[in-house]
């Protein structure tokens, strides 16, 4: 993979940085490699079909349909050569601290596809809430962000209510034990993301979650698709990319602020995960058009 190609792959990952509520009006033809995050993801194609792979199942999402992936679920997205979609990323901290909404995570697991040929009236109703959220995000008015968040809460809650109704049939797949494990995992992921510049160990996180070291490691890998260490490093490198975007910071300062003991370790780990050195990444970011 060339440096320029690697840069655009990095941009794909950057689009999945958890940050409260984010809306993307996306026309990119690039695929999104296997990833997961602390945000619920809600997708609605507007032009052409998109395909989302969750586990071993491929879901073909047609225009006007809705697809939802809860936090912590590994998935891939395959885009058409030409297309347009809306995509919301909703950080779990934005919603799941509200009474009752943690149950939504369980109901949506491992994903939800509201289809035109099956979910008719429910899809039409929930799609209306989604479009209202998009419209509010496009307004530069007082309380527009608040209104958008309220519409998104309706999207999640009404979807969960529909899936639990007789009309939807038996489509809820998680057990209470699985839901508990997912909740513990989500809390662990939030903690890691917020403390990724600190020294965290497997023992630390197991104790934080109230698990044994080996049970935590198995559970984390089962629900995330990657090891604790990989997730920890990826969160730290998200921080590094943000710091590298500040031209006033030297690479050495970035390494120290991100919690690395030495510039040599920083360079080695960054290249291992990103395919380029920190200095190369910074140069590509400075020269690439349309960087964000």
Coordinates of C-alpha atoms in Angstrom, one line a residue:
X1 CA 0.0 0.0 0.0
X2 CA 1.4 3.4 -1.0
X3 CA 1.6 6.3 1.4
X4 CA -1.2 8.3 -0.3
X5 CA -3.5 5.2 -0.3
X6 CA -2.6 4.7 3.3
X7 CA -3.6 8.2 4.1
X8 CA -7.0 7.8 2.7
X9 CA -7.5 4.6 4.6
X10 CA -6.6 6.6 7.7
X11 CA -9.2 9.1 6.8
X12 CA -11.8 6.4 6.7
X13 CA -10.9 5.4 10.2
X14 CA -11.0 9.0 11.4
X15 CA -14.6 9.3 10.3
X16 CA -15.4 6.8 13.1
X17 CA -13.9 8.7 15.9
X18 CA -16.4 8.8 18.7
X19 CA -17.4 12.4 19.4
X20 CA -20.9 12.9 20.8
X21 CA -23.3 13.1 17.8
X22 CA -21.9 13.4 14.3
X23 CA -23.7 13.5 11.0
X24 CA -22.1 12.7 7.6
X25 CA -23.6 13.5 4.3
X26 CA -21.5 10.9 2.5
X27 CA -20.8 10.5 -1.2
X28 CA -17.5 8.7 -0.8
X29 CA -17.1 5.5 -2.9
X30 CA -14.5 4.1 -0.5
X31 CA -15.3 1.1 1.5
X32 CA -14.9 1.2 5.3
X33 CA -12.8 -1.7 6.6
X34 CA -13.8 -3.8 9.6
X35 CA -14.1 -1.4 12.6
X36 CA -16.1 -0.7 15.7
X37 CA -16.5 2.2 18.1
X38 CA -18.3 3.4 21.2
X39 CA -21.0 5.0 19.1
X40 CA -24.3 3.6 17.7
X41 CA -24.2 4.0 13.9
X42 CA -27.4 4.7 11.9
X43 CA -27.2 4.7 8.1
X44 CA -29.8 5.6 5.5
X45 CA -28.9 5.4 1.8
X46 CA -30.5 8.0 -0.4
X47 CA -29.0 7.0 -3.8
X48 CA -28.0 3.4 -4.7
X49 CA -27.5 0.4 -2.4
X50 CA -24.9 0.0 0.3
X51 CA -23.8 -3.3 1.8
X52 CA -22.9 -3.8 5.5
X53 CA -21.2 -6.9 6.7
X54 CA -21.9 -7.9 10.3
X55 CA -20.3 -11.2 11.3
X56 CA -20.8 -13.6 8.4
X57 CA -24.0 -11.9 7.2
X58 CA -24.2 -9.3 4.4
X59 CA -27.1 -6.8 4.5
X60 CA -28.1 -4.9 1.3
X61 CA -29.4 -1.5 2.4
X62 CA -31.6 0.1 -0.3
X63 CA -32.5 3.8 -0.5
X64 CA -34.9 4.9 2.2
X65 CA -34.1 1.9 4.4
X66 CA -32.4 2.2 7.8
X67 CA -29.6 0.2 9.2
X68 CA -28.4 0.4 12.8
X69 CA -25.3 -1.0 14.5
X70 CA -25.0 -0.6 18.3
X71 CA -21.7 0.2 20.0
X72 CA -19.1 -2.5 20.2
X73 CA -20.2 -4.5 17.1
X74 CA -17.5 -5.1 14.4
X75 CA -18.8 -4.3 10.9
X76 CA -17.7 -3.4 7.4
X77 CA -19.4 -1.0 4.9
X78 CA -19.2 -1.4 1.1
X79 CA -20.1 1.6 -0.9
X80 CA -21.4 1.7 -4.5
X81 CA -19.3 3.5 -7.2
X82 CA -21.8 6.3 -7.0
X83 CA -24.1 6.9 -4.2
X84 CA -25.2 9.1 -1.3
X85 CA -26.1 8.3 2.3
X86 CA -26.7 9.9 5.6
X87 CA -24.8 8.5 8.5
X88 CA -25.1 9.4 12.2
X89 CA -22.6 8.3 14.8
X90 CA -24.2 8.6 18.3
X91 CA -21.8 8.3 21.2
X92 CA -23.1 6.0 23.9
X93 CA -22.4 8.7 26.5
X94 CA -24.8 10.9 24.7
X95 CA -27.8 8.6 25.1
X96 CA -27.2 5.7 27.4
X97 CA -27.0 7.8 30.5
X98 CA -30.7 8.6 30.0
X99 CA -33.1 6.4 32.0
X100 CA -34.3 3.4 29.9
X101 CA -32.1 3.9 26.9
X102 CA -29.4 1.3 27.9
X103 CA -32.1 -1.3 27.0
X104 CA -32.0 -0.1 23.5
X105 CA -28.4 -1.4 23.1
X106 CA -29.6 -4.9 23.9
X107 CA -32.6 -4.8 21.5
X108 CA -30.5 -3.5 18.6
X109 CA -27.8 -6.2 18.9
X110 CA -26.1 -7.2 16.7
X111 CA -27.7 -4.9 14.1
X112 CA -31.1 -3.9 12.8
X113 CA -32.2 -3.6 9.2
X114 CA -35.6 -1.9 8.7
X115 CA -36.6 -2.9 5.2
X116 CA -39.3 -1.5 3.0
X117 CA -40.6 -4.9 2.0
X118 CA -41.1 -6.1 5.6
X119 CA -41.3 -3.2 8.0
X120 CA -43.6 -0.8 6.0
X121 CA -45.4 1.5 8.4
X122 CA -42.7 1.3 11.1
X123 CA -40.0 2.1 8.7
X124 CA -41.9 5.1 7.4
X125 CA -42.5 6.4 10.9
X126 CA -38.9 6.0 12.1
X127 CA -37.5 7.3 8.8
X128 CA -39.5 10.5 9.4
X129 CA -37.8 11.0 12.8
X130 CA -34.4 10.3 11.1
X131 CA -35.0 12.9 8.4
X132 CA -36.1 15.5 11.0
X133 CA -32.8 14.9 12.8
X134 CA -30.9 15.5 9.6
X135 CA -32.9 18.7 8.9
X136 CA -32.2 20.0 12.5
X137 CA -28.5 19.3 12.2
X138 CA -28.5 21.5 9.0
X139 CA -30.1 24.5 10.8
X140 CA -28.0 27.2 12.3
X141 CA -30.7 28.1 14.9
X142 CA -31.0 28.1 18.6
X143 CA -31.9 24.7 20.0
X144 CA -31.4 22.9 16.7
X145 CA -28.8 20.5 18.1
X146 CA -31.1 19.8 21.0
X147 CA -34.0 19.1 18.7
X148 CA -31.8 16.8 16.5
X149 CA -30.8 14.8 19.5
X150 CA -34.5 14.4 20.6
X151 CA -35.4 13.1 17.1
X152 CA -32.5 10.6 17.2
X153 CA -33.7 9.4 20.6
X154 CA -37.0 8.7 19.0
X155 CA -35.3 6.8 16.2
X156 CA -33.6 4.5 18.7
X157 CA -36.5 4.1 21.1
X158 CA -39.2 3.6 18.5
X159 CA -37.0 1.1 16.7
X160 CA -36.6 -0.9 20.0
X161 CA -40.3 -0.7 20.7
X162 CA -41.1 -2.0 17.2
X163 CA -38.7 -4.9 17.5
X164 CA -40.2 -5.9 20.8
X165 CA -43.8 -5.8 19.4
X166 CA -45.7 -8.7 18.0
X167 CA -45.7 -7.0 14.6
X168 CA -42.0 -7.4 14.2
X169 CA -41.9 -11.1 15.3
X170 CA -39.1 -12.7 17.3
X171 CA -36.1 -10.6 16.2
X172 CA -34.4 -9.7 19.5
X173 CA -31.3 -11.8 19.8
X174 CA -29.5 -11.0 23.1
X175 CA -30.0 -12.7 26.4
X176 CA -29.8 -10.7 29.7
X177 CA -26.3 -12.2 30.3
X178 CA -25.1 -11.0 26.9
X179 CA -26.6 -7.6 27.5
X180 CA -24.8 -7.3 30.8
X181 CA -21.5 -8.2 29.1
X182 CA -22.1 -5.7 26.4
X183 CA -22.8 -3.0 29.0
X184 CA -19.6 -3.8 30.9
X185 CA -17.7 -3.8 27.6
X186 CA -19.1 -0.4 26.6
X187 CA -18.2 1.1 29.9
X188 CA -14.7 -0.3 29.6
X189 CA -14.3 1.1 26.1
X190 CA -15.4 4.5 27.2
X191 CA -12.9 4.4 30.1
X192 CA -10.1 3.4 27.7
X193 CA -10.9 6.1 25.2
X194 CA -10.9 8.8 28.0
X195 CA -7.7 7.5 29.6
X196 CA -5.8 6.3 26.5
X197 CA -2.9 8.6 27.3
X198 CA -2.3 6.8 30.6
X199 CA -0.7 3.5 31.4
X200 CA -3.5 0.9 31.3
X201 CA -3.0 -2.8 31.7
X202 CA -5.2 -5.8 31.3
X203 CA -5.2 -6.2 35.0
X204 CA -6.3 -2.6 35.5
X205 CA -9.3 -3.0 33.2
X206 CA -10.3 -6.4 34.5
X207 CA -10.4 -4.9 38.0
X208 CA -12.3 -1.9 36.8
X209 CA -14.9 -4.2 35.3
X210 CA -15.0 -6.6 38.2
X211 CA -13.8 -9.5 36.0
X212 CA -10.9 -11.8 36.3
X213 CA -8.0 -11.0 34.0
X214 CA -8.7 -14.0 31.7
X215 CA -12.5 -13.6 31.7
X216 CA -12.2 -9.9 30.8
X217 CA -9.7 -10.7 28.0
X218 CA -12.0 -13.4 26.5
X219 CA -15.1 -11.2 26.8
X220 CA -13.4 -8.2 25.3
X221 CA -12.2 -10.1 22.3
X222 CA -15.5 -11.9 21.8
X223 CA -17.6 -8.7 21.6
X224 CA -15.1 -6.4 20.0
X225 CA -13.2 -8.6 17.6
X226 CA -9.9 -7.4 18.8
X227 CA -7.7 -7.7 21.9
X228 CA -7.7 -5.1 24.8
X229 CA -4.2 -4.1 23.8
X230 CA -5.2 -3.4 20.1
X231 CA -8.2 -1.3 21.1
X232 CA -6.1 0.6 23.7
X233 CA -3.4 1.3 21.1
X234 CA -6.0 2.3 18.4
X235 CA -7.6 4.8 20.8
X236 CA -4.2 6.2 21.7
X237 CA -3.4 6.6 18.0
X238 CA -6.7 8.4 17.5
X239 CA -5.4 10.9 20.0
X240 CA -2.1 11.0 18.2
X241 CA -3.7 11.9 14.9
X242 CA -5.6 14.7 16.5
X243 CA -2.4 16.1 18.1
X244 CA -0.4 15.7 14.8
X245 CA -3.0 18.0 13.1
X246 CA -1.6 20.8 15.3
X247 CA 1.4 22.1 13.5
X248 CA 2.6 23.9 16.6
X249 CA 3.4 20.6 18.3
X250 CA 6.6 18.8 17.6
X251 CA 6.4 15.0 17.0
X252 CA 8.2 14.5 20.3
X253 CA 5.6 16.5 22.1
X254 CA 2.8 14.5 20.5
X255 CA 4.4 11.3 21.7
X256 CA 4.7 12.5 25.3
X257 CA 1.2 13.9 25.4
X258 CA -0.2 10.6 24.0
X259 CA 1.6 8.7 26.8
X260 CA 4.5 7.1 24.9
X261 CA 7.8 6.7 26.8
X262 CA 10.0 7.5 23.9
X263 CA 9.9 8.8 20.4
X264 CA 11.3 5.5 19.1
X265 CA 8.4 3.6 20.6
X266 CA 6.0 6.1 19.3
X267 CA 7.4 5.8 15.7
X268 CA 7.4 2.0 15.9
X269 CA 3.8 1.7 17.2
X270 CA 2.4 4.4 14.9
X271 CA 3.9 2.8 11.8
X272 CA 2.8 -0.7 12.9
X273 CA -0.8 0.4 13.1
X274 CA -1.0 3.2 10.5
X275 CA 1.5 2.0 7.9
X276 CA 3.4 5.3 7.9
X277 CA 5.5 7.2 10.5
X278 CA 4.1 10.1 12.4
X279 CA 6.1 12.6 10.3
X280 CA 4.9 11.0 7.1
X281 CA 1.4 11.1 8.3
X282 CA 1.7 14.8 9.1
X283 CA 3.2 15.7 5.7
X284 CA 0.4 13.8 3.9
X285 CA -2.2 15.5 6.0
X286 CA -0.8 18.9 5.2
X287 CA -0.7 18.3 1.4
X288 CA -3.8 16.1 0.9
X289 CA -6.9 18.0 -0.5
X290 CA -10.0 18.2 1.6
X291 CA -8.5 16.9 4.8
X292 CA -10.7 17.1 7.9

